[in-house]
Short mmCIF file of C-alpha atoms and ligand atoms in Angstrom, two decimals:
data_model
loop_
_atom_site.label_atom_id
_atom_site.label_comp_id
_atom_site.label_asym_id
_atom_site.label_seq_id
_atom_site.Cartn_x
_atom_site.Cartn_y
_atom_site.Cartn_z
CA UNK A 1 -8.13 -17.25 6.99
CA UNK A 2 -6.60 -18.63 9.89
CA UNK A 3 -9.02 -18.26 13.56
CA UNK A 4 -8.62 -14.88 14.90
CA UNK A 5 -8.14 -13.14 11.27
CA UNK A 6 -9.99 -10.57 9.59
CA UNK A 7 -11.01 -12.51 6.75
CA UNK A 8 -10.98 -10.62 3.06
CA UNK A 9 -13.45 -7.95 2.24
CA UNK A 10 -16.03 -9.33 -0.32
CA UNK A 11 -14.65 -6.46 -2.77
CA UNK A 12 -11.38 -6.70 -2.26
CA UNK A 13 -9.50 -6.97 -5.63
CA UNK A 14 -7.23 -9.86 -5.99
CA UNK A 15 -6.21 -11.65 -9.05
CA UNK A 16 -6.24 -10.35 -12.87
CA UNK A 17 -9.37 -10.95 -13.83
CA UNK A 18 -10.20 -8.44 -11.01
CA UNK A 19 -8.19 -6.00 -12.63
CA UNK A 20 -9.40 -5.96 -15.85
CA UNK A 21 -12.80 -5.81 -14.88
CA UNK A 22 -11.96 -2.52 -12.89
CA UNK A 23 -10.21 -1.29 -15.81
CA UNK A 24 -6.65 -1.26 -13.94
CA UNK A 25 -5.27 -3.91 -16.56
CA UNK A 26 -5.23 -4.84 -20.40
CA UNK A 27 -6.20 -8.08 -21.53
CA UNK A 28 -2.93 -8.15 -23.89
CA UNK A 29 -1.44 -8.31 -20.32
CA UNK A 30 -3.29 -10.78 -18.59
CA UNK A 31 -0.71 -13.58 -19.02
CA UNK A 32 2.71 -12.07 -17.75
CA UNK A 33 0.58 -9.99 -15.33
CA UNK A 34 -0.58 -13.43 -13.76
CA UNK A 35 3.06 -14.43 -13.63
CA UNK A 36 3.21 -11.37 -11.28
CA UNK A 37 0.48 -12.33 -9.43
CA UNK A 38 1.69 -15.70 -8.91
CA UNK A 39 5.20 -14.38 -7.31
CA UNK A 40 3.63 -11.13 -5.56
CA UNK A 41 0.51 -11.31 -3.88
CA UNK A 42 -2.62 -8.99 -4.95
CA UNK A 43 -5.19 -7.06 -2.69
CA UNK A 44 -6.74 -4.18 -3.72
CA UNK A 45 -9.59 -2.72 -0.93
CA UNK A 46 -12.69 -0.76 -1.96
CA UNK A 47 -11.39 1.82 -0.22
CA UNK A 48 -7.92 2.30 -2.21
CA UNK A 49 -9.92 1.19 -5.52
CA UNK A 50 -11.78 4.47 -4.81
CA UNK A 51 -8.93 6.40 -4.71
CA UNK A 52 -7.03 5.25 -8.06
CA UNK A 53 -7.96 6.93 -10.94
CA UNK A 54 -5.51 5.29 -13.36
CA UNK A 55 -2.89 2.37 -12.78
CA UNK A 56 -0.34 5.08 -12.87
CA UNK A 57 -1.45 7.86 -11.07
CA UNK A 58 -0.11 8.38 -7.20
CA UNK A 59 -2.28 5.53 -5.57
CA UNK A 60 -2.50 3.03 -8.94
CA UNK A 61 1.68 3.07 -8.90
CA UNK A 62 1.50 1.78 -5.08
CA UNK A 63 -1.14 -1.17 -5.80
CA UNK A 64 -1.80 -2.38 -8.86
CA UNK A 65 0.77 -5.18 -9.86
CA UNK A 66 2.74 -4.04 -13.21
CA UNK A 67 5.14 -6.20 -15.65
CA UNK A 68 7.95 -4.32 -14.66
CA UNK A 69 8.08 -6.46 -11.60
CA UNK A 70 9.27 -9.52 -13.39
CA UNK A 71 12.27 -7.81 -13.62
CA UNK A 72 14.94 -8.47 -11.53
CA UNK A 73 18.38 -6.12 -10.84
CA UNK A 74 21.29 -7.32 -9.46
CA UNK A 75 21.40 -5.18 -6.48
CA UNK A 76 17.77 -6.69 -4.96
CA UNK A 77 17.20 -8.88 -3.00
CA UNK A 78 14.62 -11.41 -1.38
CA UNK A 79 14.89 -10.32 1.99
CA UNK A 80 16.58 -7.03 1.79
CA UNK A 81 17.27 -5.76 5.30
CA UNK A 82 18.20 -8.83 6.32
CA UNK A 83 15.16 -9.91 8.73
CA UNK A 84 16.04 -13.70 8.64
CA UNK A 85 19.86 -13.22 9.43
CA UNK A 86 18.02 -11.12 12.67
CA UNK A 87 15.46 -13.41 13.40
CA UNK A 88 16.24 -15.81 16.52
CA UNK A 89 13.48 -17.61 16.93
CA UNK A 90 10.01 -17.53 14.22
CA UNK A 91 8.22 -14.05 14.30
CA UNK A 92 11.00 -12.40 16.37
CA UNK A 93 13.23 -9.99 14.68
CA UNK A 94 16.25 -8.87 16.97
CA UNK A 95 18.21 -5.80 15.54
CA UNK A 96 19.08 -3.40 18.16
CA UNK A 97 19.59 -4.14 21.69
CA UNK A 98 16.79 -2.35 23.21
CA UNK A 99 13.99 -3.32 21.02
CA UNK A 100 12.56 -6.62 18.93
CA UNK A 101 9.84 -6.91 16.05
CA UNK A 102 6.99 -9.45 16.49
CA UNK A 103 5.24 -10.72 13.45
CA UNK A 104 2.40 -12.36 15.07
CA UNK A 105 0.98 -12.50 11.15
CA UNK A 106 2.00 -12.64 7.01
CA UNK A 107 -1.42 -10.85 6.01
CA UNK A 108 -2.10 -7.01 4.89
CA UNK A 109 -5.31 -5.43 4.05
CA UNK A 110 -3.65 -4.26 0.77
CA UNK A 111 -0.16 -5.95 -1.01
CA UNK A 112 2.17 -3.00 -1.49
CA UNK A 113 3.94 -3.28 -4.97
CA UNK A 114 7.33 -1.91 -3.42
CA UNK A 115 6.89 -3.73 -0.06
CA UNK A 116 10.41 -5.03 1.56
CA UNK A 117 8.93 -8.15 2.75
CA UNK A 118 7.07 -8.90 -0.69
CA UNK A 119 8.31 -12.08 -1.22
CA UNK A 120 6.74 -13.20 2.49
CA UNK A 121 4.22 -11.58 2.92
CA UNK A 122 0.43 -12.76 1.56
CA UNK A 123 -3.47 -13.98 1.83
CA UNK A 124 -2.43 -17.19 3.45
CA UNK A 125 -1.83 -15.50 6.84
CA UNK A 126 1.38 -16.84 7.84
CA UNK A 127 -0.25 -16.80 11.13
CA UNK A 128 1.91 -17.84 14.79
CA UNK A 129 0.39 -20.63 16.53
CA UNK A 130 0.05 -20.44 19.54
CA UNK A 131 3.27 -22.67 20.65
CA UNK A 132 4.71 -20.19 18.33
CA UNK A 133 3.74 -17.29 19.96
CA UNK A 134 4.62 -18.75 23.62
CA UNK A 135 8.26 -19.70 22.15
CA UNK A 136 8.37 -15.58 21.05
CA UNK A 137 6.97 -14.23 24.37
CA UNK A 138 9.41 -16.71 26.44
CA UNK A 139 12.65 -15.08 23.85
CA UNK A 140 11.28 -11.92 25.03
CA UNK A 141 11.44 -12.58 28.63
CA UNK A 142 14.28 -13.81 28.37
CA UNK A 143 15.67 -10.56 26.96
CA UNK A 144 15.87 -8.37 29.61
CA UNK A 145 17.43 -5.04 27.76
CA UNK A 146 13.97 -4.92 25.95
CA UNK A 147 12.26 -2.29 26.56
CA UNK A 148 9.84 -1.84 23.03
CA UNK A 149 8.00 -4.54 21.20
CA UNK A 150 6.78 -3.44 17.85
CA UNK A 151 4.14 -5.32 16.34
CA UNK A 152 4.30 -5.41 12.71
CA UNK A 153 3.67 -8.54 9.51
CA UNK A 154 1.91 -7.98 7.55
CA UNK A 155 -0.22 -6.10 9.63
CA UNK A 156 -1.09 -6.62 12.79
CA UNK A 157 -4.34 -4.51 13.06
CA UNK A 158 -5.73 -7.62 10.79
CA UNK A 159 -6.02 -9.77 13.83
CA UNK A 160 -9.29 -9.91 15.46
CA UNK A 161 -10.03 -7.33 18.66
CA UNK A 162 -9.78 -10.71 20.90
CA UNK A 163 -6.34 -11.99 19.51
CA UNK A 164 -4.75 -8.93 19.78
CA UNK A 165 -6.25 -8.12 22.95
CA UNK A 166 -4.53 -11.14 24.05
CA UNK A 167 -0.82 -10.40 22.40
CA UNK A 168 -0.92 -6.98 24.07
CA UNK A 169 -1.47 -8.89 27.55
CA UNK A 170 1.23 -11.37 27.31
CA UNK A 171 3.61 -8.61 26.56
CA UNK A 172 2.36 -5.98 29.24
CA UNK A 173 3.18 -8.69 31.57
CA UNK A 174 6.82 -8.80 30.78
CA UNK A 175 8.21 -6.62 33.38
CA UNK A 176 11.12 -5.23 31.47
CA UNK A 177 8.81 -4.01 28.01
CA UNK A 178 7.95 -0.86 28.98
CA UNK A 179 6.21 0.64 25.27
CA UNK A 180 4.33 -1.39 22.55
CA UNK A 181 4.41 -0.03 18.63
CA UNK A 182 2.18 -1.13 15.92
CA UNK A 183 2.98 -0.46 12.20
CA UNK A 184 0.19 -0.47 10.05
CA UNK A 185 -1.37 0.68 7.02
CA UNK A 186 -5.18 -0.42 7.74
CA UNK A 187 -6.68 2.79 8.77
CA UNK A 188 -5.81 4.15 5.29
CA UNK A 189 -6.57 0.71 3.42
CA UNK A 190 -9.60 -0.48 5.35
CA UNK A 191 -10.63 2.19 7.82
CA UNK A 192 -13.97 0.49 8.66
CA UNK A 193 -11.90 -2.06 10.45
CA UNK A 194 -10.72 0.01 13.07
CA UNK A 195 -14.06 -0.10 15.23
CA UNK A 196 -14.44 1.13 18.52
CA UNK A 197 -14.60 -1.93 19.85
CA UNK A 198 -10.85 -2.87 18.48
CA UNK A 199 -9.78 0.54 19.39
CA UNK A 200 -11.12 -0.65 23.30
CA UNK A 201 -8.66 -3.44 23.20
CA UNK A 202 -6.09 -1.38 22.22
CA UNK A 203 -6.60 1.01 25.32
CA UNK A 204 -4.05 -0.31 27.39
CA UNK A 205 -1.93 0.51 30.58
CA UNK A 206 1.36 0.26 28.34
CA UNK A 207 1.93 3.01 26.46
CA UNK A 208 1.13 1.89 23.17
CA UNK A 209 2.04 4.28 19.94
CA UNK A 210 0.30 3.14 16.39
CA UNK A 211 2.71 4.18 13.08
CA UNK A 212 0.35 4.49 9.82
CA UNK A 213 2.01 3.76 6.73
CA UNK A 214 0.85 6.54 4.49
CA UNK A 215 2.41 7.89 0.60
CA UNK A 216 0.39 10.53 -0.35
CA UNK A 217 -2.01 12.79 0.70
CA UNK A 218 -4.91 11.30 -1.27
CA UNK A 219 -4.41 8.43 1.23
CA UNK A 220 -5.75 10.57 4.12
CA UNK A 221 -9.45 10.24 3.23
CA UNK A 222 -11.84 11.85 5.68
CA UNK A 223 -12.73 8.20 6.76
CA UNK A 224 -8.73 7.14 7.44
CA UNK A 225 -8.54 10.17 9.24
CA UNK A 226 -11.86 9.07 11.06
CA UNK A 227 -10.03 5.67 12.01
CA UNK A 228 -7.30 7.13 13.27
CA UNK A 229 -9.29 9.77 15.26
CA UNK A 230 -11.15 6.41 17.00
CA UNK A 231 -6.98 5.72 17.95
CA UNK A 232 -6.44 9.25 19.08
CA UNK A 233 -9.38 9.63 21.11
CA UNK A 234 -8.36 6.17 23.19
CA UNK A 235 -4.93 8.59 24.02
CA UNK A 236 -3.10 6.15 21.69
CA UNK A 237 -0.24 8.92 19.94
CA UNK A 238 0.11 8.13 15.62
CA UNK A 239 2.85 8.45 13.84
CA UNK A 240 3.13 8.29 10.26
CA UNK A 241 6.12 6.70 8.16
CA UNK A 242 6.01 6.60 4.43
CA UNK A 243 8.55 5.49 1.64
CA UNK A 244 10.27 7.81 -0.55
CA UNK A 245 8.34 6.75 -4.33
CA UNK A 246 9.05 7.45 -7.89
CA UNK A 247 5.83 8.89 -9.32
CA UNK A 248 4.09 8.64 -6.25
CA UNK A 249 5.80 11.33 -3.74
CA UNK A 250 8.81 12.09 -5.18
CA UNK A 251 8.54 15.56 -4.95
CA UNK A 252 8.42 18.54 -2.69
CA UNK A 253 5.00 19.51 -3.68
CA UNK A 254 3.79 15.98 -2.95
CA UNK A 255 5.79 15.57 0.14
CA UNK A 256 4.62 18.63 1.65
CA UNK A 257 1.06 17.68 0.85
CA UNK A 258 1.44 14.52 2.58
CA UNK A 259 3.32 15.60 5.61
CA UNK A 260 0.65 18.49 6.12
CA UNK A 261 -2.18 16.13 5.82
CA UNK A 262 -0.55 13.84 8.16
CA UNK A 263 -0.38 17.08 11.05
CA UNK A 264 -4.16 17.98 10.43
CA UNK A 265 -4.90 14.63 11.19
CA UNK A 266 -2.61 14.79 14.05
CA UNK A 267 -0.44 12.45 13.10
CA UNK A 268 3.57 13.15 13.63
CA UNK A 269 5.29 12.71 10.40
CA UNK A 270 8.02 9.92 11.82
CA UNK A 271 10.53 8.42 9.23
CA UNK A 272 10.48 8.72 5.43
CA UNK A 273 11.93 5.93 4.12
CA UNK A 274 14.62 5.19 1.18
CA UNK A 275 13.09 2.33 -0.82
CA UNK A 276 14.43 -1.03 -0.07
CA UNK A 277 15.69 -3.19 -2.78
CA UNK A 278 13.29 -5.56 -2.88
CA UNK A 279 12.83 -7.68 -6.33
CA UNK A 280 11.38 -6.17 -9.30
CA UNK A 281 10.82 -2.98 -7.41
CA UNK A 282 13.09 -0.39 -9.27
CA UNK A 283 10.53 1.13 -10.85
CA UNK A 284 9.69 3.22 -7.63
CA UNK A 285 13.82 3.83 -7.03
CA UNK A 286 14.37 7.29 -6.15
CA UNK A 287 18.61 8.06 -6.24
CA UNK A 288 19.48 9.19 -2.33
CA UNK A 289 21.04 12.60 -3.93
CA UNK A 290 17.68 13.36 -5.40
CA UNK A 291 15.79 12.85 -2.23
CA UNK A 292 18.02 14.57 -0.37
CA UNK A 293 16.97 17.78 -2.48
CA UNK A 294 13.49 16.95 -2.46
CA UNK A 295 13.93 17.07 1.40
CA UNK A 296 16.11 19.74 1.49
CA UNK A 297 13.20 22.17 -0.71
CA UNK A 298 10.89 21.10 2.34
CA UNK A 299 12.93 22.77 4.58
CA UNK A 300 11.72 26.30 5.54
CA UNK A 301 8.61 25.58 3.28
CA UNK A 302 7.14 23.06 6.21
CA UNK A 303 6.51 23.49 9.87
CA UNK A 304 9.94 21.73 11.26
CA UNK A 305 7.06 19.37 13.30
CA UNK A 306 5.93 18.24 9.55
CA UNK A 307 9.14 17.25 8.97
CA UNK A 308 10.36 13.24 9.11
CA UNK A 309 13.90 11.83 9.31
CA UNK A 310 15.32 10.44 5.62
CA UNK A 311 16.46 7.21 6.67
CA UNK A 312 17.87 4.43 4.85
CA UNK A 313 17.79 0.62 6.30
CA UNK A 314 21.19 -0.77 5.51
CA UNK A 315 20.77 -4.16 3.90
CA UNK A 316 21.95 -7.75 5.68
CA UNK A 317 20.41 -6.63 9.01
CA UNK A 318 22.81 -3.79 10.17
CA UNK A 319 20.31 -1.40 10.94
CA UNK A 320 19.01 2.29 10.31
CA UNK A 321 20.78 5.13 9.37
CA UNK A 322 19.95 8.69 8.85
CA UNK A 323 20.55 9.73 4.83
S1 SF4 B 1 1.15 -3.04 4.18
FE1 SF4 B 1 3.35 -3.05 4.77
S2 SF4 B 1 3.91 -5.23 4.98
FE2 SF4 B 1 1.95 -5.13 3.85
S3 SF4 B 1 2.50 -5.11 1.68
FE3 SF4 B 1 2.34 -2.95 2.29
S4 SF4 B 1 4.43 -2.38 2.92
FE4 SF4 B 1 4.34 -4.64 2.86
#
């Protein structure tokens, strides 16, 4: 791992052989299944391995790499909303006037099997140098309808305490960025890692609003919700975005679980997301008429502040709509 990186967790799952010895893979499987593994990268925390109780319940579908994802349909693609064709200099992504994505890193505590930037993302860091990063701030500056920078990879709550410390204070000292957003899914996937002191370094002048990447309500363990409460208590608002999944939430039931998990934890159920058509992914395609209904049968069930926006990222770069 590259300097300022939260190096992998001695437990962490990530090849085959891991798999099988956890029980989360056949034998008779091992060879295509390290074809996978070769394309797709592989991390499974202690904390999720916990959680799964078979490679195709809820939390197995999300992590544990399946055949299925050798296959390829026509309609997906490598880079499926189109960050390159956005991206004007390395780590920036520049969609909508008023905002920009930084990727200061590749990494994620956990490699999501439906993820839209799977064929990018991975252990190796993909890390911005610091020349990098000085070429990204100096874009920014440059960019003086900016108003949000939204940290996201990977995952950006991977960097050390220090590093990050150091991001947020190049960017608080653009005058024209005015809020800072982090995605991130490692309170659920490594909630240890959010100590106090990295929540310190993320107490900052700018406001600063975290969004957790969460599927289902199992995810929500009393210690994520612990992590997050470290956030809360800095006055840092969470948000929660999640991705609408065959067999993992594609239902009211198991959307209204998650949504009113996500409000006892005090987290503001933000965007639910249509599934991107990233390679070898269909397996978790949900139709947009179907979760339509499924949001539709949360209506009136749910407290309206439970209740995300359906939202489907149009592919090639042209930005978010509501579905
Ligand atoms: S944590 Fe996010 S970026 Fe990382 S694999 Fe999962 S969906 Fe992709």
């Amino acid at each position: 791992m590259p300097d300022g990186v939260l190096g992998p967790k001695r437990r962490t799952i990530r090849d085959v052989d891991g798999l099988i010895r956890a029980g989360l893979a056949a034998e008779t499987d091992r060879t295509r299944l390290d074809s996978v593994a070769e394309k797709y990268a592989v991390a499974i925390t202690p904390d999720i391995l916990a959680l799964i109780g078979a490679p195709d319940d809820p939390i197995g579908r999300q992590f544990v790499p399946d055949v299925a994802e050798l296959a390829l349909a026509a309609h997906e693609s490598a880079d499926p909303i189109g960050d390159e064709a956005k991206s004007p200099v390395k780590g920036i992504v520049h969609r909508y006037p008023d905002r920009v994505l930084l990727k200061p890193l590749l990494a994620c505590p956990v490699y999501c099997r439906f993820c839209f930037r799977r064929e990018v993302v991975g252990p190796d860091g993909g890390v911005l140098g610091e020349r990098e990063l000085e070429t990204a701030y100096a874009y920014i500056a440059g960019q003086t309808g900016v108003r949000e920078v939204i940290l996201t990879g990977g995952d950006p709550l991977m960097l050390s305490a220090r590093r990050l410390g150091g991001i947020f204070r190049r960017l608080a000292a653009i005058p024209h960025v005015e809020v800072l957003r982090i995605h991130t899914r490692v309170p659920v996937a490594d909630p240890q890692v959010v100590t106090d002191e990295l929540a310190a370094a993320m107490d900052i002048e700018t406001p600063l609003f975290v969004v957790l990447h969460a599927n289902h309500q199992r995810e929500l363990t009393v210690e994520a919700v612990a992590a997050v409460r470290r956030l809360q208590l800095r006055g840092i608002p969470v948000l929660g975005q999640s991705v609408l999944l065959a067999g993992v939430n594609d239902s009211t039931a198991a959307l209204a679980g998650l949504f009113r998990a996500m409000l006892r934890a005090r987290i503001k159920p933000y965007y639910l997301h249509q599934l991107d058509p990233a390679p070898g992914t269909a397996r978790f395609y949900v139709a947009p008429a179907r979760g339509r209904d499924i949001l539709a049968g949360l209506r009136g069930t749910i407290s309206g502040t439970a209740l995300p926006t359906y939202i489907w990222d149009r592919p090639g770069g042209a930005g978010k709509v509501p579905l």
